[in-house]
PDB file of C-alpha atoms in Angstrom:
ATOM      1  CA  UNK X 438     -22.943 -23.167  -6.305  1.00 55.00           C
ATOM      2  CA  UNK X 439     -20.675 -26.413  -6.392  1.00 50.00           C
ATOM      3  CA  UNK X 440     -19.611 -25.312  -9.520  1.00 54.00           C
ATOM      4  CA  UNK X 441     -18.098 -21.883  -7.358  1.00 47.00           C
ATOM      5  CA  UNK X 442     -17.296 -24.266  -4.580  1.00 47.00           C
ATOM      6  CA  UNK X 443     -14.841 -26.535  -6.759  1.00 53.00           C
ATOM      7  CA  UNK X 444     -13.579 -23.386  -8.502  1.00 46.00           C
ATOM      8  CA  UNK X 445     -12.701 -21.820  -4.910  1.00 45.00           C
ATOM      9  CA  UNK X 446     -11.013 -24.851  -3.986  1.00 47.00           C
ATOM     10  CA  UNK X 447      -8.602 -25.201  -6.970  1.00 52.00           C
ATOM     11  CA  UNK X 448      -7.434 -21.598  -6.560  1.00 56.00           C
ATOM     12  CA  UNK X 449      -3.810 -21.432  -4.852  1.00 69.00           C
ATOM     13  CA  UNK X 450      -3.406 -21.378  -1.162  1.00 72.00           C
ATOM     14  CA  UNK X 451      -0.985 -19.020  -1.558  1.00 75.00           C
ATOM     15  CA  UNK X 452      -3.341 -16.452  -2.735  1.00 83.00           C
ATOM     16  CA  UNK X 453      -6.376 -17.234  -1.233  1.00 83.00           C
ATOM     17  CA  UNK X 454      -5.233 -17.354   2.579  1.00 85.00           C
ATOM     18  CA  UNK X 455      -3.511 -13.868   2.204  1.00 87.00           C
ATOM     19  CA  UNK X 456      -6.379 -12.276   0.446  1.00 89.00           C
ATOM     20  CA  UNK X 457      -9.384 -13.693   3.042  1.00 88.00           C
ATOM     21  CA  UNK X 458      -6.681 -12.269   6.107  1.00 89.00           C
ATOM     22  CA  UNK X 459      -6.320  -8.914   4.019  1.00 90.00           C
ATOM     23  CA  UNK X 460     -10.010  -8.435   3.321  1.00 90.00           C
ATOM     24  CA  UNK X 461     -11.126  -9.376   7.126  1.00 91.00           C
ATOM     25  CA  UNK X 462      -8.627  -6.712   8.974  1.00 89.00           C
ATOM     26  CA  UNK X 463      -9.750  -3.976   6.341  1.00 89.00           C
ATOM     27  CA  UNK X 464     -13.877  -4.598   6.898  1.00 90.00           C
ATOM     28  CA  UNK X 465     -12.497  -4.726  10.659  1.00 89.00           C
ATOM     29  CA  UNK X 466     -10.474  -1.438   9.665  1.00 88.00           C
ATOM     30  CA  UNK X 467     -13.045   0.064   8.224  1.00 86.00           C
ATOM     31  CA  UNK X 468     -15.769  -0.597  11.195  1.00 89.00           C
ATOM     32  CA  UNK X 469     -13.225   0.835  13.900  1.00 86.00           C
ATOM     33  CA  UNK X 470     -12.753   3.881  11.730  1.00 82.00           C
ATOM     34  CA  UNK X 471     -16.281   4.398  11.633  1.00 84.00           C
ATOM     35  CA  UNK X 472     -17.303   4.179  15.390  1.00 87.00           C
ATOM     36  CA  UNK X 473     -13.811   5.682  16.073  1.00 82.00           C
ATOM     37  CA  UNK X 474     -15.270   9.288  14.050  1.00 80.00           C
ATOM     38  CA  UNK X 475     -18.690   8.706  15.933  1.00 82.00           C
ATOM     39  CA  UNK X 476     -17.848   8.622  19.331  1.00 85.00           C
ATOM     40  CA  UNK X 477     -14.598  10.385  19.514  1.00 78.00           C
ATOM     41  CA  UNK X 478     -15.957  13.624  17.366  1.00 72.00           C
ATOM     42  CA  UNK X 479     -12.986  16.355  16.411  1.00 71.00           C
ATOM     43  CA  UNK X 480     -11.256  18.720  18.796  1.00 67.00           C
ATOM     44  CA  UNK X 481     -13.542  21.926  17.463  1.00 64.00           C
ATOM     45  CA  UNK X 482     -10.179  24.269  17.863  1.00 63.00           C
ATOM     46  CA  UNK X 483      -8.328  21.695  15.477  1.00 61.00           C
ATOM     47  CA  UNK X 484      -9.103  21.459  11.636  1.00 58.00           C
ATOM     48  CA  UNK X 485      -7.921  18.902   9.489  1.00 62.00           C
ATOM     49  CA  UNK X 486      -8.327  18.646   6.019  1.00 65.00           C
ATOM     50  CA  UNK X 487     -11.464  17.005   4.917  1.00 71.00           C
ATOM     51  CA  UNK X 488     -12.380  15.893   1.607  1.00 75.00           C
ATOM     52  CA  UNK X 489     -15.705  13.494   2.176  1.00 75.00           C
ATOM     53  CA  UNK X 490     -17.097  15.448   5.543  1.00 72.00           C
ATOM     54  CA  UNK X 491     -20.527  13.977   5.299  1.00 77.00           C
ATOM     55  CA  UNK X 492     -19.433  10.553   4.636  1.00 79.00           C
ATOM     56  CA  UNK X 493     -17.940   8.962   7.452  1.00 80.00           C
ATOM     57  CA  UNK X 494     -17.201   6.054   6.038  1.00 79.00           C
ATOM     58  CA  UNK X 495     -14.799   7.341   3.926  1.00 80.00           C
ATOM     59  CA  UNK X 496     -13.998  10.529   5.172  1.00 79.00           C
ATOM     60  CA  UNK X 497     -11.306   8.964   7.532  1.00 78.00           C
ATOM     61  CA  UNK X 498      -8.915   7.657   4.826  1.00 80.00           C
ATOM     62  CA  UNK X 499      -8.382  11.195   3.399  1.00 79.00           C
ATOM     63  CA  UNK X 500      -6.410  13.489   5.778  1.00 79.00           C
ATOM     64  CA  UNK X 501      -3.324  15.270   6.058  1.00 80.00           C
ATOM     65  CA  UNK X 502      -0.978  14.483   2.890  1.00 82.00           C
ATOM     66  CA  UNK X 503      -4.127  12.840   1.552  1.00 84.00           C
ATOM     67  CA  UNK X 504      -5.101  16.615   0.373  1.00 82.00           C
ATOM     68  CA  UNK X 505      -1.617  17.349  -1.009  1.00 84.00           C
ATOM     69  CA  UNK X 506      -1.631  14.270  -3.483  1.00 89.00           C
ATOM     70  CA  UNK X 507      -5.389  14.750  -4.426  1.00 88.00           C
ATOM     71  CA  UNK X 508      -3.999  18.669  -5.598  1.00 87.00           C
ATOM     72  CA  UNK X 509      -1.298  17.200  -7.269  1.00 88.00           C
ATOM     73  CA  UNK X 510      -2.638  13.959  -8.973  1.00 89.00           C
ATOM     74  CA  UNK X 511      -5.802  16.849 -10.015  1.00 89.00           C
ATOM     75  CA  UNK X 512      -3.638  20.311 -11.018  1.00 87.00           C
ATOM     76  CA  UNK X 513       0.624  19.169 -11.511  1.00 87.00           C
ATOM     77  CA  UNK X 514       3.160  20.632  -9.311  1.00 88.00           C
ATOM     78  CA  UNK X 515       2.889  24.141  -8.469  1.00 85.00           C
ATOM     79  CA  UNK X 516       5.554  24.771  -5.890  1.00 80.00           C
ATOM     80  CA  UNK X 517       3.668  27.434  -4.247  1.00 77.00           C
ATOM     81  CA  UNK X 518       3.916  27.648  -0.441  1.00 72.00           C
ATOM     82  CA  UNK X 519       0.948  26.981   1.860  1.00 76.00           C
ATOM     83  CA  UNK X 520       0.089  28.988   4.961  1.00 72.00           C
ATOM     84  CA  UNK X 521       2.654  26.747   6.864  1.00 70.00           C
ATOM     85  CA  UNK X 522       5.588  27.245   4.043  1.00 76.00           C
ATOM     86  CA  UNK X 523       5.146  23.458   2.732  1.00 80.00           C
ATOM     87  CA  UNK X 524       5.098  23.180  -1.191  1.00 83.00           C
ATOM     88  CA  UNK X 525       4.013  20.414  -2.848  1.00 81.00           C
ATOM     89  CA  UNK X 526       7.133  19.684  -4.663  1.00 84.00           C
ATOM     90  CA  UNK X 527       8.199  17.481  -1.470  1.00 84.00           C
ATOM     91  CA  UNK X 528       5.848  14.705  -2.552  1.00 87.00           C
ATOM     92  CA  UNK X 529       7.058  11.823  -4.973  1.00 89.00           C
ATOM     93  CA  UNK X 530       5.547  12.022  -8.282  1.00 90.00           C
ATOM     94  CA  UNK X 531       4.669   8.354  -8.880  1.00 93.00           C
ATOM     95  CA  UNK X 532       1.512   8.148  -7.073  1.00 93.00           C
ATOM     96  CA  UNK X 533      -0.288  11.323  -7.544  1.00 92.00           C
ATOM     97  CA  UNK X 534       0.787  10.287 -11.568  1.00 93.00           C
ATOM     98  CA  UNK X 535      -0.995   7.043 -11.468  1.00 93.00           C
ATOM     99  CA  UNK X 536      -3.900   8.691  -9.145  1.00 93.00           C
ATOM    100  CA  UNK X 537      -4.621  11.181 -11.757  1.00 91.00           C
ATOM    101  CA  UNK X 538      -4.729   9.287 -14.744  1.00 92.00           C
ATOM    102  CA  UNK X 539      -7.244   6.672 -13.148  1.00 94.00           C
ATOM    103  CA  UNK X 540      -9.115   9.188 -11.727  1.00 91.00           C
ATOM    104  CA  UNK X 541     -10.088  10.941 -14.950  1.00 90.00           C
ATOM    105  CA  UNK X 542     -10.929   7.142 -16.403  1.00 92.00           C
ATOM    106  CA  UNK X 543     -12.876   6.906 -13.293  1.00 91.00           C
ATOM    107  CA  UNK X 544     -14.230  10.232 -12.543  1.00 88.00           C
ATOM    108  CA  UNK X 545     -12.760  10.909  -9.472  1.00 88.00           C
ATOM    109  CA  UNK X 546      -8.975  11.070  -8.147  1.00 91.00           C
ATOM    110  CA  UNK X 547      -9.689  10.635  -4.731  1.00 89.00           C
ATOM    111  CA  UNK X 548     -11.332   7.251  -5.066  1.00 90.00           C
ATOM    112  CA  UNK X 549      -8.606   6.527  -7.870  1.00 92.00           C
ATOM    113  CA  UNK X 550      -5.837   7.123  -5.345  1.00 91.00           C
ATOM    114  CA  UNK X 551      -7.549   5.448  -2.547  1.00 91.00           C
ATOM    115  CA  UNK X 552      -8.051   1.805  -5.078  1.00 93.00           C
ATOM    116  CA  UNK X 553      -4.795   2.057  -5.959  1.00 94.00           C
ATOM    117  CA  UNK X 554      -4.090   1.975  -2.114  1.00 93.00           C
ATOM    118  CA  UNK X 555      -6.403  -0.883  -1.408  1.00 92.00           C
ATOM    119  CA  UNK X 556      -4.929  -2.908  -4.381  1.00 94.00           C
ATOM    120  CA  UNK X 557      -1.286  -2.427  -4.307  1.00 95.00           C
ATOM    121  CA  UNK X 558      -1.426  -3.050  -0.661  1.00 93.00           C
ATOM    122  CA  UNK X 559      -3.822  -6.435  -1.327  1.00 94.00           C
ATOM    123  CA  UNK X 560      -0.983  -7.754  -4.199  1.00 94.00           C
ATOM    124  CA  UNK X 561       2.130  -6.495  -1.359  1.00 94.00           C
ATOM    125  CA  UNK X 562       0.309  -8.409   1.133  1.00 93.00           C
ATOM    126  CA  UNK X 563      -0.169 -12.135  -1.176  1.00 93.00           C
ATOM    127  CA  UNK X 564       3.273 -11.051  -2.370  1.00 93.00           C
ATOM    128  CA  UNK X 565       5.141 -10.918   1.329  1.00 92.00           C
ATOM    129  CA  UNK X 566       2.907 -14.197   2.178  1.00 92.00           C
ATOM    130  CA  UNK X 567       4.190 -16.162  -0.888  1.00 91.00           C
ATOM    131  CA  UNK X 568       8.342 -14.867  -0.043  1.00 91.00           C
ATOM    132  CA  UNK X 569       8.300 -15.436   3.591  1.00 91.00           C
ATOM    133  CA  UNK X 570       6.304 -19.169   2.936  1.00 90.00           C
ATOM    134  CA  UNK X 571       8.680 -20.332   0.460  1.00 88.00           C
ATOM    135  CA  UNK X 572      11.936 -19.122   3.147  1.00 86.00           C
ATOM    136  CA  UNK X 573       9.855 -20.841   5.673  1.00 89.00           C
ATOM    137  CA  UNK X 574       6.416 -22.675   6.377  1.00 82.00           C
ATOM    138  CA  UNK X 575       3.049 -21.718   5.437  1.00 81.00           C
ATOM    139  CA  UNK X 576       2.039 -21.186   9.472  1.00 87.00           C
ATOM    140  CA  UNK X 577       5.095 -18.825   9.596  1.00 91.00           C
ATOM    141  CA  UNK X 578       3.622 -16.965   6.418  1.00 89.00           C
ATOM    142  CA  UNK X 579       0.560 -16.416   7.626  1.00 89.00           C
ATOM    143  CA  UNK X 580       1.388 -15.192  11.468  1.00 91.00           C
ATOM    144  CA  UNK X 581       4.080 -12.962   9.803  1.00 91.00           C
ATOM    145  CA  UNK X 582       0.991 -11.864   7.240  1.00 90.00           C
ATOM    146  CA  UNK X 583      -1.443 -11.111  10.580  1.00 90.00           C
ATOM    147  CA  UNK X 584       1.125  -8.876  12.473  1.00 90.00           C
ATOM    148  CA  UNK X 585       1.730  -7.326   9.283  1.00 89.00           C
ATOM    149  CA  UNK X 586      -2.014  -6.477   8.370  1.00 90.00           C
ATOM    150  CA  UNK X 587      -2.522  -5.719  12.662  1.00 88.00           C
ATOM    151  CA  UNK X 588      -0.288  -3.885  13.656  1.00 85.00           C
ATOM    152  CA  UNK X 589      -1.306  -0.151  14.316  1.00 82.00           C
ATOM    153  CA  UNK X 590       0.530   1.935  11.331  1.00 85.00           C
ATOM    154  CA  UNK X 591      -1.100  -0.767   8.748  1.00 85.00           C
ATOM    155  CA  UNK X 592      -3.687   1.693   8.753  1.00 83.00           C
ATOM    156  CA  UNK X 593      -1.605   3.629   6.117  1.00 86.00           C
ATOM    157  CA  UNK X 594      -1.557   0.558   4.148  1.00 87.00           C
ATOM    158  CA  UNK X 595      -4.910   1.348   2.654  1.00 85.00           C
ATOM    159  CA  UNK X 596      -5.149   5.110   3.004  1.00 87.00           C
ATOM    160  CA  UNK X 597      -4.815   7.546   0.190  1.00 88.00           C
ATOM    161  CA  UNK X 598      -0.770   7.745   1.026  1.00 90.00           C
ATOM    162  CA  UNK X 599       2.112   6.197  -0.850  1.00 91.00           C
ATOM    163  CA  UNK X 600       3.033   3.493   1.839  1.00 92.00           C
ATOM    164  CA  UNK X 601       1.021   0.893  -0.055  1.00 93.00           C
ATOM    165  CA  UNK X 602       2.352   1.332  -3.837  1.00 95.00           C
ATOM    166  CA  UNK X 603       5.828   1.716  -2.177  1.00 95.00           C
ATOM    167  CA  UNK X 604       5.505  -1.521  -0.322  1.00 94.00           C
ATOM    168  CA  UNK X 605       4.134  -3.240  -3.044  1.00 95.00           C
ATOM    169  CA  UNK X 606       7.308  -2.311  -5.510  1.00 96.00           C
ATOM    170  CA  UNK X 607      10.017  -3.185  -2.526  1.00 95.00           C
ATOM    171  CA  UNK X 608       8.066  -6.251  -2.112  1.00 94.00           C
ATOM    172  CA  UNK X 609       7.552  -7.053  -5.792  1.00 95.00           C
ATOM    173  CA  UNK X 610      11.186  -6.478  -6.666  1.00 94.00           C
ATOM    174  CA  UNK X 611      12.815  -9.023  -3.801  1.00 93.00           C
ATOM    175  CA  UNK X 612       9.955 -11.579  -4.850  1.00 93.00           C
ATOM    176  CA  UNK X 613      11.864 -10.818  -8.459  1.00 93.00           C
ATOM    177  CA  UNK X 614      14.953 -11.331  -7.095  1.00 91.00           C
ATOM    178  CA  UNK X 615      14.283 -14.312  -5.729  1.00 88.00           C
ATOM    179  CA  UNK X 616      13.354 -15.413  -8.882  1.00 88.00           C
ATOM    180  CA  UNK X 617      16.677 -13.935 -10.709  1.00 89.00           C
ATOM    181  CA  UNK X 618      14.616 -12.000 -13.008  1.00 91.00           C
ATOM    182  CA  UNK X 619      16.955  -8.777 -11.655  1.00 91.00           C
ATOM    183  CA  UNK X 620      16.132  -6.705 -14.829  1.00 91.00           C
ATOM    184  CA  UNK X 621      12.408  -6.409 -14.001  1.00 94.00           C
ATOM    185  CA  UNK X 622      13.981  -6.015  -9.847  1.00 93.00           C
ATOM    186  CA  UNK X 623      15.320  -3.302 -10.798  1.00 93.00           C
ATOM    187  CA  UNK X 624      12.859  -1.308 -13.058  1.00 94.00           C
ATOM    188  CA  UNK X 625      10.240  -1.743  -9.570  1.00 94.00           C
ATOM    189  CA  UNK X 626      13.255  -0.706  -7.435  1.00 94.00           C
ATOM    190  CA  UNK X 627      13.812   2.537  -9.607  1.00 93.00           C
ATOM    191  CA  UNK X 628       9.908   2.776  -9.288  1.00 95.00           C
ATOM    192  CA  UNK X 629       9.794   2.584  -5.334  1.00 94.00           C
ATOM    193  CA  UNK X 630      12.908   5.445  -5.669  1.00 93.00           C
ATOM    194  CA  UNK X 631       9.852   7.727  -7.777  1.00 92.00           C
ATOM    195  CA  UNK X 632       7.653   6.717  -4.390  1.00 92.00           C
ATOM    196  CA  UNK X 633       9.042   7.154  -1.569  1.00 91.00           C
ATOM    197  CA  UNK X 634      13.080   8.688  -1.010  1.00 88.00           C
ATOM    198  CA  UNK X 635      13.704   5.569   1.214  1.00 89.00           C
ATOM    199  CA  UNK X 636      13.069   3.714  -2.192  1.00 88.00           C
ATOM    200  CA  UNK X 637      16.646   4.282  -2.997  1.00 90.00           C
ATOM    201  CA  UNK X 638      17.470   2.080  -0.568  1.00 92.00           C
ATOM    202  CA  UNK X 639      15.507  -1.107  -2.197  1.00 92.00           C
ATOM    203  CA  UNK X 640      18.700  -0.796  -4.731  1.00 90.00           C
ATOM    204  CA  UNK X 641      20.911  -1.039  -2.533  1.00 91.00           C
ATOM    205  CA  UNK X 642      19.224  -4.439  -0.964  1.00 90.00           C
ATOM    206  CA  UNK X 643      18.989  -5.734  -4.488  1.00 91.00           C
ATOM    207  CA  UNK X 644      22.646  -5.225  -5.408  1.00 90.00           C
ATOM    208  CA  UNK X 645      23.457  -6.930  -2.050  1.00 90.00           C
ATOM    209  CA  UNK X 646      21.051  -9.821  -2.731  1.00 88.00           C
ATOM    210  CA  UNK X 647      22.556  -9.988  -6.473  1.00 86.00           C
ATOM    211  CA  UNK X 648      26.538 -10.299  -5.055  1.00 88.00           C
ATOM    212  CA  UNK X 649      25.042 -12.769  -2.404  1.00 85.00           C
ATOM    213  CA  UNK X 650      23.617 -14.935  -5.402  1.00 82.00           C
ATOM    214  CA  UNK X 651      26.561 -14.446  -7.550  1.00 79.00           C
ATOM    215  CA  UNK X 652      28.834 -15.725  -4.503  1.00 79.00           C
ATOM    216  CA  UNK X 653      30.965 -12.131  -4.935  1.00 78.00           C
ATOM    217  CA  UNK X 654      33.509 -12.111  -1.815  1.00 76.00           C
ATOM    218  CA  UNK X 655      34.529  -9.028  -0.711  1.00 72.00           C
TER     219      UNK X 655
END
């Protein structure tokens, strides 16, 4: 035990404090969703798409879009047209790619897609902590690191949606760039582009941040 104990305390701040407030919001997360599908059961007229219905605990982080990148990460693109006219070919292929090929290591894409959620949103979350502490203090790192892991919509930050890998890559490639390792910036930048379409737009910070550096005047 004092062996752990001494281990524990040479680990970096840096990581530790962002990964203890990441893990205690998502057990919170994960409680709330819980009660919130036991007492507030489903509008019986409404239907959403379910993929664990007997399993409550995780039966909450699969819905809506959830369904679309389970089909795609399981069978490819097919471009057919559901009920409502929506093909899958609006989706970004990066996620449902990775989902698939750890879910057939795994045995199961669902689960593959929803640990890739949990972890890319666990290294975007020690990530932001590290950029904002070294712009500012450690107490401004982790408030900023609270709100971020609080605030309402964080719920997609662990769901089975592309939000977290997305985040993760923006994230990852202005840590690079603070760094001035722009090559590597710019490979995660093309990556959040293969995410997300707002993903194009992490370029276009980049090649602002790069001018900035380079002291370009316009």
């Amino acid at each position: 035990m004092k062996t752990l104990q001494r281990w524990y305390h040479q680990l970096n701040p840096l990581i530790t404090e962002p990964f203890w407030l990441f893990v205690v919001t998502r057990i919170a997360l994960v409680l709330l969703l819980y009660i919130g599908l036991i007492v507030l059961p489903e509008n019986p007229a409404f239907h959403p798409w379910h993929l664990f219905p007997h399993n409550l605990f995780l039966d909450g982080w699969f819905r809506w879009d959830a369904g679309w990148y389970t089909d795609i990460a399981t069978h490819g693109y097919t471009n057919l047209a559901n009920q409502d006219g929506q093909r899958d070919t609006a989706f970004f292929p990066l996620f449902p790619l990775l989902a698939g090929l750890l879910g057939r290591w795994i045995g199961s894409v669902p689960i593959a897609g929803l640990l890739i959620a949990a972890s890319s949103s666990l290294g975007a979350t020690i990530l932001f902590f590290q950029l904002v502490e070294k712009k500012f203090t450690g107490d401004v790192a982790a408030r900023s690191v609270t709100l971020w892991l609080l605030w309402p919509f964080s719920f997609y930050l662990t769901t089975m949606y592309t939000e977290p890998l997305f985040v993760l890559l923006a994230v990852g490639a202005f840590s690079l760039s603070e760094r001035k390792q722009w090559g590597l910036a710019a490979l995660l930048a093309a990556l959040a582009s293969a995410t997300r379409s707002v993903g194009v737009l992490v370029g276009v910070g980049l090649l602002l941040l790069y001018l900035e550096q380079k002291q370009y005047r316009w």
